């Protein structure tokens, strides 16, 4: 993979972090994925190592879990 | 404040996150502060709301706690 992906679930912590990340990295440099609305991408996030949201997956595959919004398990319900 | 500051304490989680953040934001756009070595800046970090390291403080003052390395309390010892 060669892009940065920000996974979130729409929670207030997520939205706040999303704004911060976009301001820091630039809107065109990060794909924002709402796994609460786009549930087909939950499995993808899990495979990448995302344990909670909001999380940023870097181009080299590292996962940065930011603050704490919700566990992936809770998003899956 | 108008700059981004990355606070860390030299732990492996911190160093890994530091590399990721520098790759994402650019070395010239973030000040890296090692509060384990530069202990005079621990109080500054606490006042900004940093609870654990690594953490990124954005230009608008938001604190993004990234993954989890160490509590500020533990760095203070």
PDB file of C-alpha atoms in Angstrom:
ATOM      1  CA  UNK A   1       0.000   0.000   0.000  1.00  0.00           C
ATOM      2  CA  UNK A   2       1.206   3.503  -0.644  1.00  0.00           C
ATOM      3  CA  UNK A   3      -1.423   5.776   0.813  1.00  0.00           C
ATOM      4  CA  UNK A   4      -2.430   6.937   4.248  1.00  0.00           C
ATOM      5  CA  UNK A   5      -5.866   5.865   5.457  1.00  0.00           C
ATOM      6  CA  UNK A   6      -7.764   7.353   8.378  1.00  0.00           C
ATOM      7  CA  UNK A   7     -10.385   4.979   9.775  1.00  0.00           C
ATOM      8  CA  UNK A   8     -13.093   6.337  12.017  1.00  0.00           C
ATOM      9  CA  UNK A   9     -16.615   5.623  13.149  1.00  0.00           C
ATOM     10  CA  UNK A  10     -18.190   9.049  13.339  1.00  0.00           C
ATOM     11  CA  UNK A  11     -17.791   9.517  17.080  1.00  0.00           C
ATOM     12  CA  UNK A  12     -16.934  13.004  18.372  1.00  0.00           C
ATOM     13  CA  UNK A  13     -13.369  11.935  19.174  1.00  0.00           C
ATOM     14  CA  UNK A  14     -13.089  10.610  15.615  1.00  0.00           C
ATOM     15  CA  UNK A  15     -14.396  13.757  13.940  1.00  0.00           C
ATOM     16  CA  UNK A  16     -12.113  15.992  15.974  1.00  0.00           C
ATOM     17  CA  UNK A  17      -9.099  13.836  15.131  1.00  0.00           C
ATOM     18  CA  UNK A  18     -10.144  13.735  11.475  1.00  0.00           C
ATOM     19  CA  UNK A  19     -10.026  17.531  11.265  1.00  0.00           C
ATOM     20  CA  UNK A  20      -6.632  17.608  12.956  1.00  0.00           C
ATOM     21  CA  UNK A  21      -5.166  14.941  10.686  1.00  0.00           C
ATOM     22  CA  UNK A  22      -6.482  16.611   7.529  1.00  0.00           C
ATOM     23  CA  UNK A  23      -5.050  19.937   8.669  1.00  0.00           C
ATOM     24  CA  UNK A  24      -1.679  18.334   9.360  1.00  0.00           C
ATOM     25  CA  UNK A  25      -1.308  15.997   6.406  1.00  0.00           C
ATOM     26  CA  UNK A  26      -3.503  17.619   3.795  1.00  0.00           C
ATOM     27  CA  UNK A  27      -6.873  16.460   2.504  1.00  0.00           C
ATOM     28  CA  UNK A  28      -5.427  15.014  -0.687  1.00  0.00           C
ATOM     29  CA  UNK A  29      -2.905  12.884   1.171  1.00  0.00           C
ATOM     30  CA  UNK A  30      -5.255  10.835   3.279  1.00  0.00           C
ATOM     31  CA  UNK A  31      -8.247   8.643   2.515  1.00  0.00           C
ATOM     32  CA  UNK A  32     -10.954   8.951   5.145  1.00  0.00           C
ATOM     33  CA  UNK A  33     -13.004   5.804   5.738  1.00  0.00           C
ATOM     34  CA  UNK A  34     -16.078   5.805   7.995  1.00  0.00           C
ATOM     35  CA  UNK A  35     -16.326   2.152   8.977  1.00  0.00           C
ATOM     36  CA  UNK A  36     -19.635   2.756  10.729  1.00  0.00           C
ATOM     37  CA  UNK A  37     -21.225   3.727   7.400  1.00  0.00           C
ATOM     38  CA  UNK A  38     -18.952   1.701   5.135  1.00  0.00           C
ATOM     39  CA  UNK A  39     -19.075  -1.565   7.014  1.00  0.00           C
ATOM     40  CA  UNK A  40     -17.593  -3.577   4.186  1.00  0.00           C
ATOM     41  CA  UNK A  41     -14.247  -2.032   5.072  1.00  0.00           C
ATOM     42  CA  UNK A  42     -14.228  -3.127   8.720  1.00  0.00           C
ATOM     43  CA  UNK A  43     -12.539  -6.401   7.821  1.00  0.00           C
ATOM     44  CA  UNK A  44      -9.894  -4.523   5.809  1.00  0.00           C
ATOM     45  CA  UNK A  45      -9.163  -2.296   8.782  1.00  0.00           C
ATOM     46  CA  UNK A  46      -8.856  -5.295  11.095  1.00  0.00           C
ATOM     47  CA  UNK A  47      -6.442  -7.025   8.710  1.00  0.00           C
ATOM     48  CA  UNK A  48      -4.277  -3.901   8.714  1.00  0.00           C
ATOM     49  CA  UNK A  49      -4.100  -4.093  12.502  1.00  0.00           C
ATOM     50  CA  UNK A  50      -6.609  -1.419  13.466  1.00  0.00           C
ATOM     51  CA  UNK A  51      -7.835  -2.199  16.982  1.00  0.00           C
ATOM     52  CA  UNK A  52      -9.734   1.001  17.748  1.00  0.00           C
ATOM     53  CA  UNK A  53     -10.847   4.127  15.959  1.00  0.00           C
ATOM     54  CA  UNK A  54      -9.817   6.753  15.152  1.00  0.00           C
ATOM     55  CA  UNK A  55      -6.684   5.231  13.649  1.00  0.00           C
ATOM     56  CA  UNK A  56      -4.274   6.250  10.946  1.00  0.00           C
ATOM     57  CA  UNK A  57      -2.581   3.619   8.792  1.00  0.00           C
ATOM     58  CA  UNK A  58       0.616   4.986   7.277  1.00  0.00           C
ATOM     59  CA  UNK A  59       1.913   4.196   3.768  1.00  0.00           C
ATOM     60  CA  UNK A  60       4.384   1.693   5.242  1.00  0.00           C
ATOM     61  CA  UNK A  61       1.616  -0.118   7.065  1.00  0.00           C
ATOM     62  CA  UNK A  62       2.106   1.144  10.598  1.00  0.00           C
ATOM     63  CA  UNK A  63      -1.039   1.758  12.596  1.00  0.00           C
ATOM     64  CA  UNK A  64      -1.268   4.879  14.731  1.00  0.00           C
ATOM     65  CA  UNK A  65      -4.166   4.589  17.150  1.00  0.00           C
ATOM     66  CA  UNK A  66      -5.152   8.145  18.015  1.00  0.00           C
ATOM     67  CA  UNK A  67      -6.799   9.070  21.307  1.00  0.00           C
ATOM     68  CA  UNK A  68      -9.614   6.641  21.846  1.00  0.00           C
ATOM     69  CA  UNK A  69     -13.048   6.661  20.308  1.00  0.00           C
ATOM     70  CA  UNK A  70     -14.311   3.120  20.038  1.00  0.00           C
ATOM     71  CA  UNK A  71     -13.124  -0.449  19.755  1.00  0.00           C
ATOM     72  CA  UNK A  72     -13.542  -2.100  16.377  1.00  0.00           C
ATOM     73  CA  UNK A  73     -15.442  -4.819  18.228  1.00  0.00           C
ATOM     74  CA  UNK A  74     -17.990  -2.237  19.364  1.00  0.00           C
ATOM     75  CA  UNK A  75     -18.337  -0.801  15.876  1.00  0.00           C
ATOM     76  CA  UNK A  76     -19.062  -4.306  14.594  1.00  0.00           C
ATOM     77  CA  UNK A  77     -21.765  -4.620  17.261  1.00  0.00           C
TER      78      UNK A  77
ATOM     79  CA  UNK B   1       0.813  28.588  19.394  1.00  0.00           C
ATOM     80  CA  UNK B   2       1.206  27.972  15.695  1.00  0.00           C
ATOM     81  CA  UNK B   3       3.415  24.930  15.384  1.00  0.00           C
ATOM     82  CA  UNK B   4       3.001  21.219  15.776  1.00  0.00           C
ATOM     83  CA  UNK B   5       4.929  19.581  18.601  1.00  0.00           C
ATOM     84  CA  UNK B   6       5.601  15.880  19.010  1.00  0.00           C
ATOM     85  CA  UNK B   7       6.356  14.913  22.605  1.00  0.00           C
ATOM     86  CA  UNK B   8       7.958  11.592  23.319  1.00  0.00           C
ATOM     87  CA  UNK B   9      10.119   9.840  25.879  1.00  0.00           C
ATOM     88  CA  UNK B  10      12.406   7.685  23.765  1.00  0.00           C
ATOM     89  CA  UNK B  11      10.470   4.464  24.188  1.00  0.00           C
ATOM     90  CA  UNK B  12      10.234   2.103  21.191  1.00  0.00           C
ATOM     91  CA  UNK B  13       6.574   3.019  20.640  1.00  0.00           C
ATOM     92  CA  UNK B  14       7.604   6.679  20.684  1.00  0.00           C
ATOM     93  CA  UNK B  15      10.445   6.296  18.187  1.00  0.00           C
ATOM     94  CA  UNK B  16       8.314   4.322  15.783  1.00  0.00           C
ATOM     95  CA  UNK B  17       5.549   6.925  15.958  1.00  0.00           C
ATOM     96  CA  UNK B  18       8.096   9.729  15.559  1.00  0.00           C
ATOM     97  CA  UNK B  19       9.283   8.274  12.255  1.00  0.00           C
ATOM     98  CA  UNK B  20       5.715   7.875  11.056  1.00  0.00           C
ATOM     99  CA  UNK B  21       4.729  11.414  12.001  1.00  0.00           C
ATOM    100  CA  UNK B  22       7.812  12.939  10.379  1.00  0.00           C
ATOM    101  CA  UNK B  23       7.152  10.966   7.213  1.00  0.00           C
ATOM    102  CA  UNK B  24       3.535  12.134   7.164  1.00  0.00           C
ATOM    103  CA  UNK B  25       3.887  15.774   8.181  1.00  0.00           C
ATOM    104  CA  UNK B  26       7.451  16.568   7.150  1.00  0.00           C
ATOM    105  CA  UNK B  27      10.452  17.107   9.369  1.00  0.00           C
ATOM    106  CA  UNK B  28      10.315  20.889   9.059  1.00  0.00           C
ATOM    107  CA  UNK B  29       6.696  21.045  10.176  1.00  0.00           C
ATOM    108  CA  UNK B  30       7.010  19.424  13.561  1.00  0.00           C
ATOM    109  CA  UNK B  31       9.158  20.090  16.604  1.00  0.00           C
ATOM    110  CA  UNK B  32      10.248  16.890  18.311  1.00  0.00           C
ATOM    111  CA  UNK B  33      10.670  17.128  22.080  1.00  0.00           C
ATOM    112  CA  UNK B  34      12.160  14.260  24.100  1.00  0.00           C
ATOM    113  CA  UNK B  35      10.760  14.958  27.565  1.00  0.00           C
ATOM    114  CA  UNK B  36      12.850  12.179  29.068  1.00  0.00           C
ATOM    115  CA  UNK B  37      16.035  14.062  28.135  1.00  0.00           C
ATOM    116  CA  UNK B  38      14.585  17.580  28.158  1.00  0.00           C
ATOM    117  CA  UNK B  39      12.796  17.379  31.471  1.00  0.00           C
ATOM    118  CA  UNK B  40      12.267  21.109  31.721  1.00  0.00           C
ATOM    119  CA  UNK B  41       9.573  20.737  29.085  1.00  0.00           C
ATOM    120  CA  UNK B  42       7.503  18.157  30.963  1.00  0.00           C
ATOM    121  CA  UNK B  43       5.498  20.880  32.681  1.00  0.00           C
ATOM    122  CA  UNK B  44       4.860  22.600  29.340  1.00  0.00           C
ATOM    123  CA  UNK B  45       3.554  19.323  27.910  1.00  0.00           C
ATOM    124  CA  UNK B  46       1.281  18.793  30.894  1.00  0.00           C
ATOM    125  CA  UNK B  47      -0.137  22.316  30.582  1.00  0.00           C
ATOM    126  CA  UNK B  48      -0.948  21.630  26.944  1.00  0.00           C
ATOM    127  CA  UNK B  49      -2.948  18.591  28.017  1.00  0.00           C
ATOM    128  CA  UNK B  50      -0.497  15.809  27.208  1.00  0.00           C
ATOM    129  CA  UNK B  51      -1.376  12.796  29.368  1.00  0.00           C
ATOM    130  CA  UNK B  52       0.825  10.160  27.766  1.00  0.00           C
ATOM    131  CA  UNK B  53       3.558   9.934  25.166  1.00  0.00           C
ATOM    132  CA  UNK B  54       3.920   9.792  22.251  1.00  0.00           C
ATOM    133  CA  UNK B  55       1.554  12.710  21.685  1.00  0.00           C
ATOM    134  CA  UNK B  56       1.155  15.284  18.986  1.00  0.00           C
ATOM    135  CA  UNK B  57      -0.052  18.787  19.834  1.00  0.00           C
ATOM    136  CA  UNK B  58      -1.549  20.469  16.774  1.00  0.00           C
ATOM    137  CA  UNK B  59      -1.205  24.169  15.902  1.00  0.00           C
ATOM    138  CA  UNK B  60      -4.709  24.805  17.236  1.00  0.00           C
ATOM    139  CA  UNK B  61      -3.873  23.199  20.547  1.00  0.00           C
ATOM    140  CA  UNK B  62      -5.548  19.828  20.194  1.00  0.00           C
ATOM    141  CA  UNK B  63      -3.698  16.883  21.677  1.00  0.00           C
ATOM    142  CA  UNK B  64      -3.539  13.650  19.726  1.00  0.00           C
ATOM    143  CA  UNK B  65      -2.373  10.830  21.968  1.00  0.00           C
ATOM    144  CA  UNK B  66      -0.853   8.227  19.666  1.00  0.00           C
ATOM    145  CA  UNK B  67      -0.757   4.546  20.536  1.00  0.00           C
ATOM    146  CA  UNK B  68       0.572   4.257  24.040  1.00  0.00           C
ATOM    147  CA  UNK B  69       4.134   4.459  25.228  1.00  0.00           C
ATOM    148  CA  UNK B  70       4.213   5.858  28.726  1.00  0.00           C
ATOM    149  CA  UNK B  71       2.236   8.024  31.106  1.00  0.00           C
ATOM    150  CA  UNK B  72       3.649  11.469  31.789  1.00  0.00           C
ATOM    151  CA  UNK B  73       3.514  10.501  35.459  1.00  0.00           C
ATOM    152  CA  UNK B  74       5.891   7.612  34.777  1.00  0.00           C
ATOM    153  CA  UNK B  75       8.263   9.818  32.808  1.00  0.00           C
ATOM    154  CA  UNK B  76       8.368  12.197  35.759  1.00  0.00           C
ATOM    155  CA  UNK B  77       9.218   9.230  37.977  1.00  0.00           C
TER     156      UNK B  77
END
